CSV table of C-alpha atoms in Angstrom, one decimal:
chain,number,residue,atom,x,y,z
A,1,ILE,CA,-101.2,-24.8,12.7
A,2,TYR,CA,-102.9,-27.8,14.7
A,3,ALA,CA,-103.6,-29.2,11.3
A,4,VAL,CA,-100.0,-29.1,10.0
A,5,LYS,CA,-98.6,-30.3,12.8
A,6,GLY,CA,-101.4,-33.4,13.4
A,7,HIS,CA,-102.0,-34.3,10.0
A,8,LEU,CA,-99.5,-35.2,7.2
A,9,TYR,CA,-100.7,-33.7,3.7
A,10,ASP,CA,-99.1,-32.2,0.8
A,11,GLU,CA,-101.2,-29.3,0.7
A,12,TYR,CA,-103.6,-27.3,3.0
A,13,ILE,CA,-106.3,-24.8,2.5
A,14,PHE,CA,-107.1,-22.3,5.2
A,15,LEU,CA,-110.8,-21.2,5.0
A,16,HIS,CA,-112.9,-18.7,7.2
A,17,ASP,CA,-115.8,-20.0,9.1
A,18,SER,CA,-118.2,-18.0,7.5
A,19,LEU,CA,-117.7,-18.9,4.1
A,20,GLU,CA,-120.1,-21.6,2.4
A,21,ILE,CA,-118.3,-23.6,-0.6
A,22,LEU,CA,-120.2,-23.6,-3.6
A,23,SER,CA,-118.3,-25.8,-5.8
A,24,ASP,CA,-117.3,-29.5,-5.5
A,25,ASN,CA,-113.8,-28.4,-7.3
A,26,PHE,CA,-113.0,-25.3,-5.3
A,27,ILE,CA,-109.6,-26.4,-4.6
A,28,ASN,CA,-108.7,-26.2,-8.5
A,29,ASP,CA,-109.0,-22.5,-8.3
A,30,PHE,CA,-105.9,-22.7,-6.0
A,31,ARG,CA,-104.0,-25.3,-7.5
A,32,GLY,CA,-104.0,-24.0,-10.9
A,33,HIS,CA,-101.5,-21.8,-10.2
A,34,GLN,CA,-98.9,-24.2,-9.4
A,35,LYS,CA,-97.5,-21.7,-6.7
A,36,ASP,CA,-96.6,-22.9,-3.0
A,37,VAL,CA,-99.1,-20.1,-1.9
A,38,CYS,CA,-102.2,-19.1,-3.4
A,39,TYR,CA,-104.5,-16.1,-1.8
A,40,TYR,CA,-108.3,-16.6,-2.2
A,41,SER,CA,-108.3,-12.6,-2.2
A,42,ASN,CA,-105.6,-9.9,-1.5
A,43,PHE,CA,-105.5,-6.2,-0.6
A,44,CYS,CA,-102.8,-3.4,-0.5
A,45,LEU,CA,-101.2,-3.6,3.0
A,46,GLY,CA,-102.6,-1.1,5.4
A,47,TYR,CA,-103.9,-1.2,9.0
A,48,ASP,CA,-107.2,-0.6,10.4
A,49,ASN,CA,-105.4,0.5,13.6
A,50,GLU,CA,-101.9,0.9,15.2
A,51,GLU,CA,-102.8,-2.0,17.7
A,52,GLN,CA,-102.8,-4.4,14.5
A,53,ARG,CA,-99.2,-3.4,13.5
A,54,LEU,CA,-97.9,-3.7,17.0
A,55,HIS,CA,-99.3,-6.9,17.5
A,56,LEU,CA,-97.4,-8.2,14.4
A,57,VAL,CA,-93.9,-6.9,15.7
A,58,ASN,CA,-94.5,-8.1,19.4
A,59,ILE,CA,-95.0,-11.7,18.0
A,60,GLY,CA,-91.9,-11.5,15.6
A,61,ILE,CA,-93.6,-11.6,12.1
A,62,PHE,CA,-93.5,-7.8,11.1
A,63,ASN,CA,-92.1,-7.5,7.5
A,64,ASN,CA,-92.0,-4.5,6.1
A,65,LYS,CA,-91.4,-5.5,2.9
A,66,THR,CA,-94.8,-7.2,2.5
A,67,THR,CA,-97.0,-5.4,0.2
A,68,HIS,CA,-100.4,-7.4,0.2
A,69,GLY,CA,-102.5,-8.8,3.0
A,70,CYS,CA,-104.7,-12.0,2.6
A,71,PHE,CA,-108.4,-11.3,2.9
A,72,GLY,CA,-109.7,-13.8,5.6
A,73,PRO,CA,-107.0,-14.8,5.7
A,74,ILE,CA,-108.2,-17.5,3.3
A,75,PHE,CA,-105.6,-19.3,1.6
A,76,TYR,CA,-103.9,-22.2,0.0
A,77,ALA,CA,-100.3,-23.4,1.1
A,78,LYS,CA,-98.0,-26.4,0.3
A,79,ARG,CA,-96.7,-28.6,3.3
A,80,ASN,CA,-93.1,-27.4,2.6
A,81,VAL,CA,-94.0,-23.6,3.1
A,82,LEU,CA,-95.8,-24.4,6.3
A,83,GLU,CA,-93.1,-26.4,7.9
A,84,ASP,CA,-90.6,-23.4,7.2
A,85,ILE,CA,-93.2,-21.3,9.0
A,86,LEU,CA,-93.0,-23.8,12.1
A,87,LYS,CA,-89.4,-23.6,11.8
A,88,SER,CA,-89.1,-20.0,11.7
A,89,PHE,CA,-91.6,-18.4,13.9
A,90,ASP,CA,-93.1,-19.0,17.4
A,91,VAL,CA,-96.3,-20.3,16.0
A,92,ASP,CA,-97.9,-20.6,19.4
A,93,LYS,CA,-97.7,-16.7,19.4
A,94,ILE,CA,-99.6,-16.3,15.9
A,95,ILE,CA,-102.9,-18.0,16.8
A,96,PRO,CA,-105.2,-14.7,17.4
A,97,THR,CA,-107.3,-14.4,20.7
A,98,ASN,CA,-109.3,-11.2,19.7
A,99,LYS,CA,-110.6,-9.5,16.5
A,100,ILE,CA,-107.9,-7.3,16.2
A,101,GLN,CA,-105.3,-9.9,16.2
A,102,GLN,CA,-107.3,-12.0,13.7
A,103,GLN,CA,-107.3,-9.0,11.5
A,104,GLY,CA,-103.7,-8.4,11.9
A,105,MET,CA,-102.9,-12.0,10.8
A,106,GLU,CA,-104.6,-11.1,7.3
A,107,ARG,CA,-101.3,-9.0,7.3
A,108,GLY,CA,-99.2,-11.4,9.1
A,109,TRP,CA,-99.6,-14.5,7.1
A,110,PRO,CA,-98.1,-12.9,3.9
A,111,MET,CA,-95.2,-11.2,6.2
A,112,MET,CA,-94.4,-15.0,7.2
A,113,PHE,CA,-94.7,-16.3,3.6
A,114,ASP,CA,-92.5,-13.4,2.2
A,115,LYS,CA,-89.7,-14.5,4.7
A,116,VAL,CA,-89.7,-18.1,3.9
A,117,THR,CA,-90.7,-18.2,0.3
A,118,ASN,CA,-88.8,-16.7,-2.6
A,119,SER,CA,-91.7,-16.4,-5.0
A,120,ILE,CA,-94.8,-14.0,-4.9
A,121,ALA,CA,-98.0,-15.8,-3.9
A,122,ALA,CA,-100.6,-16.2,-6.3
A,123,THR,CA,-104.2,-14.8,-6.1
A,124,VAL,CA,-107.0,-16.7,-7.5
A,125,PRO,CA,-108.6,-14.6,-10.3
A,126,HIS,CA,-112.4,-14.2,-9.7
A,127,ASP,CA,-115.3,-12.1,-10.8
A,128,THR,CA,-116.2,-8.8,-8.7
A,129,PHE,CA,-117.9,-9.8,-5.4
A,130,SER,CA,-121.7,-9.8,-5.9
A,131,ASN,CA,-123.3,-8.3,-2.5
A,132,SER,CA,-126.8,-8.9,-0.8
A,133,ASN,CA,-128.4,-8.7,2.5
A,134,ILE,CA,-130.7,-11.4,3.9
A,135,GLY,CA,-131.9,-11.3,7.2
A,136,ASN,CA,-129.0,-10.2,9.7
A,137,TYR,CA,-126.3,-10.8,7.0
A,138,ARG,CA,-124.7,-8.9,4.3
A,139,ILE,CA,-123.5,-11.8,1.8
A,140,SER,CA,-120.9,-11.6,-0.8
A,141,THR,CA,-120.7,-14.2,-3.5
A,142,CYS,CA,-117.8,-14.7,-5.5
A,143,GLY,CA,-116.3,-17.6,-7.8
A,144,SER,CA,-116.5,-20.8,-5.7
A,145,PHE,CA,-117.3,-19.1,-2.4
A,146,ARG,CA,-120.1,-17.2,-0.5
A,147,LYS,CA,-119.2,-15.2,2.5
A,148,TYR,CA,-121.3,-14.2,5.2
A,149,TYR,CA,-120.8,-11.1,7.2
A,150,PRO,CA,-123.1,-10.6,10.3
A,151,THR,CA,-124.7,-7.4,10.8
A,152,ARG,CA,-123.4,-5.9,13.9
A,153,GLN,CA,-124.8,-3.3,16.0
């Protein structure tokens, strides 16, 4: 949200802080779809718990027509779509303050996109995630990214 308000670009990429970029041309994975929104990976919409769903209802973005979530959330979006979100929603409410809310926003961003666009978001096609363990991390490598999952006890 800060980037869209403070930096005037035609397109934005939202990444997760636990990602390592493996390719200088990673943005082309998203641009190649010629869509206003492109997810790195999606999943059939469901919730880890009721608190996630209620959070989306309480902040005014719940959309029962949305069918898929956006892993991360990691996505590419053009400025015009993000400006529509800024106009249509109280964006100060969507910034997560805890892990449950952050996980909820994996569902919330697609809900907002579905409300402000008439097109289905694209998803970057990629190979299956390859998983390994190094030290205190489980690591998944896929396409242009490596994702680190800290081992939690």
